[in-house]
Tab-separated table of C-alpha atoms in Angstrom:
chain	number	residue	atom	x	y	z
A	1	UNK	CA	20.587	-12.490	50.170
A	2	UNK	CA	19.876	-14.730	47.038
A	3	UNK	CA	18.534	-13.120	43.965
A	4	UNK	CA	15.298	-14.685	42.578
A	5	UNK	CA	15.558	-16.517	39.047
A	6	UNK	CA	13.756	-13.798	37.461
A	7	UNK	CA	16.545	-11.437	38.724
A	8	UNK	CA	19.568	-13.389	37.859
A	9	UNK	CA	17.983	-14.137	34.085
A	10	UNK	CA	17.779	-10.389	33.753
A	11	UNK	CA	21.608	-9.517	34.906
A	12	UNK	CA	22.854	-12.633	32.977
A	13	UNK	CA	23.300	-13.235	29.254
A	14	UNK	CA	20.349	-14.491	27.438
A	15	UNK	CA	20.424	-17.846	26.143
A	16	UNK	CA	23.254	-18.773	23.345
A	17	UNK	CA	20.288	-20.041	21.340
A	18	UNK	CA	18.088	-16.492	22.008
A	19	UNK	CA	20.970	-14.542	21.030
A	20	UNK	CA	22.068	-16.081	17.772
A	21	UNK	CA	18.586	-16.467	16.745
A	22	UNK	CA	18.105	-12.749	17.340
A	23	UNK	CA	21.684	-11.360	16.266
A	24	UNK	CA	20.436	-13.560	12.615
A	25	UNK	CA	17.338	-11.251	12.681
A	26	UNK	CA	19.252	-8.422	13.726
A	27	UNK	CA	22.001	-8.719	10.744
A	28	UNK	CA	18.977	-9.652	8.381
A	29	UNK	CA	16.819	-6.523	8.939
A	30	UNK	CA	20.255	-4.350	8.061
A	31	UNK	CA	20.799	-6.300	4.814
A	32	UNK	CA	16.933	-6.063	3.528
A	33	UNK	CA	16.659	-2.902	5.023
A	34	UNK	CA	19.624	-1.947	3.060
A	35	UNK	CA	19.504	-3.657	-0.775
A	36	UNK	CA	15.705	-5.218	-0.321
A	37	UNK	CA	14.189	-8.848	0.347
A	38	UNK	CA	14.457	-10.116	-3.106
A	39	UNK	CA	17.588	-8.754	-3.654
A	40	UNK	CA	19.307	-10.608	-0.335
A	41	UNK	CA	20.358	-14.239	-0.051
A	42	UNK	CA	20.537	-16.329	2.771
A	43	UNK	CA	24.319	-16.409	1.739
A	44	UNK	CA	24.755	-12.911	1.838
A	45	UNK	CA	22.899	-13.013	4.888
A	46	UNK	CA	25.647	-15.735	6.166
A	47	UNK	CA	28.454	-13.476	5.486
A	48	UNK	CA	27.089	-10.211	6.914
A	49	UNK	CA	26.214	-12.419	10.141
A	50	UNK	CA	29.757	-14.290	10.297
A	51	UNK	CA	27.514	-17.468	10.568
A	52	UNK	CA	27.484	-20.957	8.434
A	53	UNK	CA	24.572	-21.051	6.176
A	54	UNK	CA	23.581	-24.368	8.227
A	55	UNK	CA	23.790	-22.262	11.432
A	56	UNK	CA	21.150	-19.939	9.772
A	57	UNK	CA	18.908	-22.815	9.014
A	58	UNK	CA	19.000	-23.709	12.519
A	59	UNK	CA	16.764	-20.881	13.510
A	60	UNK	CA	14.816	-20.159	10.475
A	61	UNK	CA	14.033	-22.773	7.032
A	62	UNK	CA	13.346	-20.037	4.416
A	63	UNK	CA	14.683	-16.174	4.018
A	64	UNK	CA	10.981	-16.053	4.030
A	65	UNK	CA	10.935	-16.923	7.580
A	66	UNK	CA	13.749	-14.574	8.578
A	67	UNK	CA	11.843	-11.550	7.049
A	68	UNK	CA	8.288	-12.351	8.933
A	69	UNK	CA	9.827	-13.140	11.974
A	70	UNK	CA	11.508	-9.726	12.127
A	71	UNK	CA	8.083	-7.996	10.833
A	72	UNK	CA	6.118	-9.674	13.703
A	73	UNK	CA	8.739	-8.656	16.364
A	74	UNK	CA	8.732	-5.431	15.683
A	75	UNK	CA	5.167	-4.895	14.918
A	76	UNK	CA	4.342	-6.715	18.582
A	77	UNK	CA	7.122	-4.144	20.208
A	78	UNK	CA	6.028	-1.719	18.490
A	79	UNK	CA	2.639	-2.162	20.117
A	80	UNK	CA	4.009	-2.913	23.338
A	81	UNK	CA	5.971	0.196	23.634
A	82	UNK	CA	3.865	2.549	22.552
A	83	UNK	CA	0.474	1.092	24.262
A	84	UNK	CA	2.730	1.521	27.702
A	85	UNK	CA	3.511	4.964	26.953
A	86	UNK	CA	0.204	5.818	26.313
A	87	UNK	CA	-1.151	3.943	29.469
A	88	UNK	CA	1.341	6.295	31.325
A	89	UNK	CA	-0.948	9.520	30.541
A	90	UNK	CA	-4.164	11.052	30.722
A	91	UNK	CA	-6.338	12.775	28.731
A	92	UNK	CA	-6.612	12.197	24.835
A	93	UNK	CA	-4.694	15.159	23.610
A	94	UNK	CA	-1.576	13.973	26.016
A	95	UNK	CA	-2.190	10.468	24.615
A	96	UNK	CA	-2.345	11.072	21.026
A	97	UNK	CA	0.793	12.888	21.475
A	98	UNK	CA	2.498	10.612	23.781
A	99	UNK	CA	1.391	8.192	20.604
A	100	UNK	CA	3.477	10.073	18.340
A	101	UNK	CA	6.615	10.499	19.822
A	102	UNK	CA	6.929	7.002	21.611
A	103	UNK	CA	5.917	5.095	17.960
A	104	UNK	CA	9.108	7.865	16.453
A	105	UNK	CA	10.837	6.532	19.305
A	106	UNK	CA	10.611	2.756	18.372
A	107	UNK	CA	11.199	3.586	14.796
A	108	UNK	CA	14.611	5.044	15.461
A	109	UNK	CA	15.384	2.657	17.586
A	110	UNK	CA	14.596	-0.001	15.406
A	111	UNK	CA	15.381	1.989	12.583
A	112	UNK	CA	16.718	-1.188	10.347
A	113	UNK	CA	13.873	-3.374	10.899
A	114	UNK	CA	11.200	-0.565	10.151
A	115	UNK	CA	13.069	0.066	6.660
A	116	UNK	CA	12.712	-3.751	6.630
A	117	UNK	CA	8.975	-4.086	7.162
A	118	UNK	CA	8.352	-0.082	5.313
A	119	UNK	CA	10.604	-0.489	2.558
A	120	UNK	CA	11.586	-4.037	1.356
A	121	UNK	CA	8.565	-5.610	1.704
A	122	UNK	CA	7.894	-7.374	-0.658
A	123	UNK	CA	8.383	-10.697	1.083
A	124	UNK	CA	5.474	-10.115	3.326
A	125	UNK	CA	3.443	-12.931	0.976
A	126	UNK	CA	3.327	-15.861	2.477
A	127	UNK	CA	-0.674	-15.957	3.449
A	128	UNK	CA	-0.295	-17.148	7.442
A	129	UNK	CA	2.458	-14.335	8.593
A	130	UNK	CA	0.850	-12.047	6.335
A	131	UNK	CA	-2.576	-12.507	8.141
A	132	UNK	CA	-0.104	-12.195	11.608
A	133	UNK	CA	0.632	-8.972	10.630
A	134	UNK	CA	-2.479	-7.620	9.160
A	135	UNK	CA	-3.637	-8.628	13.036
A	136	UNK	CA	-1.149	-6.801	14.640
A	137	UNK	CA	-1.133	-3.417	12.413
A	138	UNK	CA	-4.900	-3.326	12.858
A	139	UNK	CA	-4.573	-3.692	16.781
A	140	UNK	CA	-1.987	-0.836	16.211
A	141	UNK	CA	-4.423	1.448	14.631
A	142	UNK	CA	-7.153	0.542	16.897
A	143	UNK	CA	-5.506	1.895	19.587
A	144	UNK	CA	-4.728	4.940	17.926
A	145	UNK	CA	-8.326	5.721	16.555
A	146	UNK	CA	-9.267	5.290	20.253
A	147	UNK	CA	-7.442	7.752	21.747
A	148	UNK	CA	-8.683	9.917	18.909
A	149	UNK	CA	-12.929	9.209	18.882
A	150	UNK	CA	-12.087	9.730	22.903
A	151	UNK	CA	-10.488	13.293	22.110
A	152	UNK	CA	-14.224	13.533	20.473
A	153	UNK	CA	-16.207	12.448	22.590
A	154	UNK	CA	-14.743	14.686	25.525
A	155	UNK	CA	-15.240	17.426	23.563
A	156	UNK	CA	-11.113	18.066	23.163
A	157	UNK	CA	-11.144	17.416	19.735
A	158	UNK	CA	-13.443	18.671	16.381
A	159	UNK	CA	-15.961	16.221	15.306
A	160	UNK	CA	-13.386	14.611	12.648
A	161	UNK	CA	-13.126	10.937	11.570
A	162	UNK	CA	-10.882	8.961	13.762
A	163	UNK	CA	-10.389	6.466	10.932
A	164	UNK	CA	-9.196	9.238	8.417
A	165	UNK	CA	-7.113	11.121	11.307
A	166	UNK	CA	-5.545	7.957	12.623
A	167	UNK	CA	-4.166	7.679	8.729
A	168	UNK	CA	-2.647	11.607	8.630
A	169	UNK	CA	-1.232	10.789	11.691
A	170	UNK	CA	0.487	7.058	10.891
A	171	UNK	CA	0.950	8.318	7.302
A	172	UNK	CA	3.100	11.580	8.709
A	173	UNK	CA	5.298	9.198	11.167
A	174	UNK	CA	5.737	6.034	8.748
A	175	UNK	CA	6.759	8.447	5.851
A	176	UNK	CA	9.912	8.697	8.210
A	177	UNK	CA	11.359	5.807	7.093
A	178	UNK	CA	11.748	6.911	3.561
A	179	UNK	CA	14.072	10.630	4.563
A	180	UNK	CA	14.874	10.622	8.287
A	181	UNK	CA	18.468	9.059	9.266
A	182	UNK	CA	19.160	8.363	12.807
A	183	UNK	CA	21.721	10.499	14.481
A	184	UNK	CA	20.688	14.180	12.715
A	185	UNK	CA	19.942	17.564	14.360
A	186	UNK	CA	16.708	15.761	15.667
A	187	UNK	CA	15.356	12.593	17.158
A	188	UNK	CA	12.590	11.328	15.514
A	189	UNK	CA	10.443	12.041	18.480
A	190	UNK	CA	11.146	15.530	18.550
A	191	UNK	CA	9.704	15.465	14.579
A	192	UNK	CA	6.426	13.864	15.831
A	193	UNK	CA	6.396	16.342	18.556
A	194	UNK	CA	6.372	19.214	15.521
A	195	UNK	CA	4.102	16.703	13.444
A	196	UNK	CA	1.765	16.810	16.761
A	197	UNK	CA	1.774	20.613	17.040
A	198	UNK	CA	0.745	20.824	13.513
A	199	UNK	CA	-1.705	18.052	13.775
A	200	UNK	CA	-3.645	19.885	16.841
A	201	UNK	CA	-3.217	23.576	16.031
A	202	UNK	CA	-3.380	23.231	12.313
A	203	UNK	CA	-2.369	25.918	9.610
A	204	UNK	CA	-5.040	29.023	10.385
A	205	UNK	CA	-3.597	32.064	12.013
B	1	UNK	CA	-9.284	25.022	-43.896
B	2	UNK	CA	-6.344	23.471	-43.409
B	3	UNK	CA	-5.202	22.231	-40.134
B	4	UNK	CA	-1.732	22.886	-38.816
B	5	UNK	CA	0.781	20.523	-37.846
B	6	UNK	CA	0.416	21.398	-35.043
B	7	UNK	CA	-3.348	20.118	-34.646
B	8	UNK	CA	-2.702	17.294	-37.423
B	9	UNK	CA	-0.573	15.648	-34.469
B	10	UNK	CA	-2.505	16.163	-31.569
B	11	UNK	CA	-5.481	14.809	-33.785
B	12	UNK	CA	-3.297	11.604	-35.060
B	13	UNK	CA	-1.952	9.169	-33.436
B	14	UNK	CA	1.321	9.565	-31.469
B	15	UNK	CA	3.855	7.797	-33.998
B	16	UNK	CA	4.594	4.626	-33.661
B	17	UNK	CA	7.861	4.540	-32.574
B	18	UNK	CA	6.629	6.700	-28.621
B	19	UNK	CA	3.766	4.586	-28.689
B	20	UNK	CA	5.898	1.650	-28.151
B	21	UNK	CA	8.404	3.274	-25.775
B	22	UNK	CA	5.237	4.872	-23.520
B	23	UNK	CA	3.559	1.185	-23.440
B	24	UNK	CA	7.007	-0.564	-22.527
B	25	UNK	CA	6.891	1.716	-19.874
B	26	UNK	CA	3.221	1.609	-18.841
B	27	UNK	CA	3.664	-2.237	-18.706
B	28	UNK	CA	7.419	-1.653	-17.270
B	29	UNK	CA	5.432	0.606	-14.367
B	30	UNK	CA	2.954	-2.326	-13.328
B	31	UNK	CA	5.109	-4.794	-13.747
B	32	UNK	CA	7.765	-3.512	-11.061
B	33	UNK	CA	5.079	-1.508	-8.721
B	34	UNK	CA	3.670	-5.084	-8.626
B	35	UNK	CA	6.689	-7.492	-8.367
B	36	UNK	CA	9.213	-5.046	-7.023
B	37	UNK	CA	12.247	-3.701	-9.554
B	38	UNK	CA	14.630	-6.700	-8.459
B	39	UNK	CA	12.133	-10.165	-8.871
B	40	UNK	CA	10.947	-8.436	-12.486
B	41	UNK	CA	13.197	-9.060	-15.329
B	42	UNK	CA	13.314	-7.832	-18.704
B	43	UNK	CA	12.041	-11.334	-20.130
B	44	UNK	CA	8.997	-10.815	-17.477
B	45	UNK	CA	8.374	-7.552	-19.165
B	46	UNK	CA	8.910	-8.404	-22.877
B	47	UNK	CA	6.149	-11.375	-21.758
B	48	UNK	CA	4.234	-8.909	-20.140
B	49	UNK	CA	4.133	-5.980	-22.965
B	50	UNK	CA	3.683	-8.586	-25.704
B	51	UNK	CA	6.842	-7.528	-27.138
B	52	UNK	CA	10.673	-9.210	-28.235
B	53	UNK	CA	13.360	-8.593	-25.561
B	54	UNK	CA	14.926	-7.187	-28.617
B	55	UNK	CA	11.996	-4.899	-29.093
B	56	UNK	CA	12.749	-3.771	-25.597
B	57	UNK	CA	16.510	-3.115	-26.415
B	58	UNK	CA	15.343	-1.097	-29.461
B	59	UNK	CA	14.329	1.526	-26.878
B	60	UNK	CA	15.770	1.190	-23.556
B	61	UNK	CA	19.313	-0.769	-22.582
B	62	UNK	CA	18.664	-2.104	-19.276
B	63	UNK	CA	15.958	-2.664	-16.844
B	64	UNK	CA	17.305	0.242	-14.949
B	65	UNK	CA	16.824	2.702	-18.168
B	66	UNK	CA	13.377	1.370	-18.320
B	67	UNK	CA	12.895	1.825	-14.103
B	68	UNK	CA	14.760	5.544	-14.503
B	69	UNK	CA	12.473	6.440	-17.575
B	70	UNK	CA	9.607	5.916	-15.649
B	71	UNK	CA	10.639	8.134	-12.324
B	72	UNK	CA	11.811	10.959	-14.342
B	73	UNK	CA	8.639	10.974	-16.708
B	74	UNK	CA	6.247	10.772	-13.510
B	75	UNK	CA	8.076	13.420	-11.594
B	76	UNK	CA	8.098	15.551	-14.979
B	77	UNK	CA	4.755	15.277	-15.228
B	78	UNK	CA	3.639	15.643	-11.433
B	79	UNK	CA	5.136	18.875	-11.630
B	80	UNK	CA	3.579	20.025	-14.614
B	81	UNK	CA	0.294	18.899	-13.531
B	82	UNK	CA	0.347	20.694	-9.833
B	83	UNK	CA	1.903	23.586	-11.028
B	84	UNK	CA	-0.604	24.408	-13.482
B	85	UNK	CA	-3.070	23.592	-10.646
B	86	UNK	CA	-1.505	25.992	-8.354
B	87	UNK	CA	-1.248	28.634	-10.976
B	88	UNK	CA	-4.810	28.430	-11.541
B	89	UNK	CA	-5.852	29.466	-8.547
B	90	UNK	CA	-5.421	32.875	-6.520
B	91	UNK	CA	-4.040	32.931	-2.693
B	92	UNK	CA	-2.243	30.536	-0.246
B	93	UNK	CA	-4.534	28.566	1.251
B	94	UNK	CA	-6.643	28.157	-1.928
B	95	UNK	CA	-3.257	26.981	-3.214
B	96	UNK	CA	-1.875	24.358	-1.193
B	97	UNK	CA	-5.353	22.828	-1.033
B	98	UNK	CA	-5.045	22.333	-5.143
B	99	UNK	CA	-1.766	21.536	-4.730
B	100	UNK	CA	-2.986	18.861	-2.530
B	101	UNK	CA	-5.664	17.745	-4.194
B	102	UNK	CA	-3.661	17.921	-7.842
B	103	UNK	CA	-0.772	15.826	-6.129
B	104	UNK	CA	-3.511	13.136	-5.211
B	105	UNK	CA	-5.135	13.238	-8.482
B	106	UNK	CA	-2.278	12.425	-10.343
B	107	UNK	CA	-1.514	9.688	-8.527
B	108	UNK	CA	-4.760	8.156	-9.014
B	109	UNK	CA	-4.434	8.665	-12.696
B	110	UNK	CA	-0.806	7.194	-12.947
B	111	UNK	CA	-1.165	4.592	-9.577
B	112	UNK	CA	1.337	2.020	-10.852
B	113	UNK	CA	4.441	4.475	-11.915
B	114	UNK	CA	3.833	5.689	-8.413
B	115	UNK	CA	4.176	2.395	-6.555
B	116	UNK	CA	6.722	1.691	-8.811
B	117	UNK	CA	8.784	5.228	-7.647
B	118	UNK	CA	7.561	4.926	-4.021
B	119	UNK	CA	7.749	1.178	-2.774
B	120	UNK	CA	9.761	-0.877	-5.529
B	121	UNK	CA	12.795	2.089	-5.552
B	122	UNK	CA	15.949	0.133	-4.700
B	123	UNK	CA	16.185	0.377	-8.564
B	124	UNK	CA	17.271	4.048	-8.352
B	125	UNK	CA	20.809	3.382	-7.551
B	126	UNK	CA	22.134	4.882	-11.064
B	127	UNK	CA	24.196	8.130	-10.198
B	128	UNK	CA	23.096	10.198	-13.273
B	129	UNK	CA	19.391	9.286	-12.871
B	130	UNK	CA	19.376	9.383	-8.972
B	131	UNK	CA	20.490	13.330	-9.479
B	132	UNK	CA	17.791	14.079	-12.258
B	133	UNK	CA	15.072	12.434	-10.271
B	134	UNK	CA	16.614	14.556	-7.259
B	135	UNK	CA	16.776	17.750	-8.973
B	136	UNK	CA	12.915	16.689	-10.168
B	137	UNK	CA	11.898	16.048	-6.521
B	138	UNK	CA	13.566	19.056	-5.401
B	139	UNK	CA	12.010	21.513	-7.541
B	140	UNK	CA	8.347	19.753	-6.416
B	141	UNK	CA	9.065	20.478	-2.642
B	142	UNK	CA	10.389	24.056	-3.229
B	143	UNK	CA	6.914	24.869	-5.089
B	144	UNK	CA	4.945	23.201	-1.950
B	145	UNK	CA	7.055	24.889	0.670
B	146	UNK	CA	6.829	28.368	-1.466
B	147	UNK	CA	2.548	28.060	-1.118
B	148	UNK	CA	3.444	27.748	2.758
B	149	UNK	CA	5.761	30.303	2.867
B	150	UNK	CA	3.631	32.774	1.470
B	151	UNK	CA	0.994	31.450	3.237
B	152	UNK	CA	2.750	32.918	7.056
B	153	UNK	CA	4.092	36.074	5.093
B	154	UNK	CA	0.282	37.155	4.013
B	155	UNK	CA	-0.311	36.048	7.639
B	156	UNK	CA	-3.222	33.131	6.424
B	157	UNK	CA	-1.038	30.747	7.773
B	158	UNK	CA	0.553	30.158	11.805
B	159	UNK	CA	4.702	31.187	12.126
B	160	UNK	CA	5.342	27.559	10.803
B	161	UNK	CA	8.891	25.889	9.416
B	162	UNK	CA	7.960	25.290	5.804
B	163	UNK	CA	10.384	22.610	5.356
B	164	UNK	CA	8.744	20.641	8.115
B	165	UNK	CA	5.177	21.419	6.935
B	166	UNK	CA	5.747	20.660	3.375
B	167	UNK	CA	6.917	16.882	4.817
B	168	UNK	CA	3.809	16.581	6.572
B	169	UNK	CA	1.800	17.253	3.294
B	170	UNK	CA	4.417	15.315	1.196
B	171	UNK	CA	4.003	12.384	3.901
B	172	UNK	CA	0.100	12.263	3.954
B	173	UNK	CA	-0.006	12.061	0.459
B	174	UNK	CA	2.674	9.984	-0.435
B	175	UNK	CA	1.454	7.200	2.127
B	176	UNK	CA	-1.493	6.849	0.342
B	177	UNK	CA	0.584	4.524	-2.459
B	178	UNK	CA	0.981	2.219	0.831
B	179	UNK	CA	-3.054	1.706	1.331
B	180	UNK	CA	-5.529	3.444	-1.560
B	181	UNK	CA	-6.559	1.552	-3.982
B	182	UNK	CA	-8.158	2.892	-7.202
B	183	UNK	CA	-11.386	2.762	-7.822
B	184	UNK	CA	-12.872	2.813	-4.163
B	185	UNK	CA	-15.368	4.586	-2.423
B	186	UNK	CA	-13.299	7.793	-2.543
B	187	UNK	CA	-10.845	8.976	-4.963
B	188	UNK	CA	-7.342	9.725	-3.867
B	189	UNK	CA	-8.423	13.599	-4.620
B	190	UNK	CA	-11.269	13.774	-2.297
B	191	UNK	CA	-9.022	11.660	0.547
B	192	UNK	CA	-6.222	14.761	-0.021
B	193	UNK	CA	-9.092	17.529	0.516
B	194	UNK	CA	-9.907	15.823	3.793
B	195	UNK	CA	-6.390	15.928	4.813
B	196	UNK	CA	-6.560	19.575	3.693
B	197	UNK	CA	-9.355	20.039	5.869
B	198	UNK	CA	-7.215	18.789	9.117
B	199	UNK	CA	-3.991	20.373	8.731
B	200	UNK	CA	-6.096	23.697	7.999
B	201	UNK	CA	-7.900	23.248	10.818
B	202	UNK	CA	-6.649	21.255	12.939
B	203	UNK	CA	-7.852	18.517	15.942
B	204	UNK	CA	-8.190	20.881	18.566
B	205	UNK	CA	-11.989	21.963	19.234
């Protein structure tokens, strides 16, 4: 039996090129993440990747480019991952919560990137990747204040604003990135599943 | 009749000398929740306050002193401000709505020392001022998750973790540095009362 190309690109390495271009990305979103865009150099950035300045340049012309390029990837997995998770139930209430914990997921899985884009970023100014992003976040939030005017319509949810909710909710699992640290008593999708007890049952006794 | 001192100085001007300081700040506090604490330098600000760098020195040593001034003398005066909210009112619920809706008020009023504390931060890397501003935030939460607290004792409120509620308020509210704007179709007061409404209440139907 002879594997198909799809298979064998899947058990082998990824491309040289691919992985140095990501491993750059991967090193950079640590170092922002860590002391902030403007206060990072492609130098730095050289040394924390064990990589020639020239070999940085290969990939990417400005710092600039580094930092978008890392925003855009994660905003479009971001997306990706939690849009699949969500696909994978049924029923708004399952969905919104499904929401929650899959988006706390990515975050502490991509826990350096997030500080990155949440944190440090100020280099998000460059008009074009800015407008990339802007794209991409509101796609994000669409999807979210779907699942919530659905939760309406069927009558699962109160009459409330999906715009307005779809901000509680975002604000309570983005606000992450400023106290949680990965590897505590809990995951970060065990907090959204808390945040999404709260959020449905609310305070009254 | 003779006013007292004490009235004489609230009537008069503050003297010279804190007038200076507060507006190095004020400027200091736009300047940095604009540009980010590491691409603003002290020769941006001294342009920016219409001042000498040496003016600057007069009152503060570093950038950081001026950055540290700021975070203490907001979280100072959040504090003050909810507190006396709180204590206004009678009862838990009535009290962490205030305390909500105090929170978000201040903010509004003081919008650009609270980007400057909340997204341009990688200047709080001083030891000494990192523990005041610690100590500061500290005493804040304890007052929010003592309204809760009560809140589940008098029985107003579900058998919730106050730590992890409190975050939840803390996280609406504090997000709102990342997308309100002053001066919009709601104030940052009225935005917190909605928020209010949802935790209270909840999403379910």
């Amino acid at each position: 039996m002879t594997m198909s190309g799809a298979t064998r690109r899947r058990l082998g390495r990824p491309p040289q090129t691919e992985n140095q271009r990501e491993r750059i990305m991967h090193e950079a979103a640590i170092l922002f993440g860590r002391s902030g865009f403007d206060a990072s150099s492609l130098h730095d950035l050289a040394a924390e990747a064990g990589i020639s300045k020239a070999g940085i340049y290969h990939y990417f012309k400005t710092k600039q480019d580094v930092y978008d390029a890392i925003i855009i990837k994660t905003l479009r997995g971001l997306f990706d991952h939690v849009s699949a998770a969500v696909e994978s139930v049924a029923g708004p209430q399952e969905k919104l919560l499904v929401f929650m914990t899959a988006h706390a997921d990515f975050f502490e899985r991509n826990y350096w990137a997030f500080r990155c884009m949440l944190i440090s970023y100020s280099g998000m100014a460059a008009p074009v990747s800015r407008h990339d992003a802007v794209a991409l976040r509101e796609r994000y939030e669409s999807l979210l204040r779907a699942i919530i005017a659905e939760g309406v319509r069927q009558g699962d949810f109160r009459d409330v604003d999906p715009a307005a909710t779809g901000r509680a909710v975002l604000s309570m699992l983005n606000w992450m990135v400023r106290w949680f640290r990965p590897g505590g008593l809990k995951t970060a999708a065990e907090i959204a599943r808390e945040y999404g007890d709260l959020l449905f049952r609310g305070l009254y006794n």
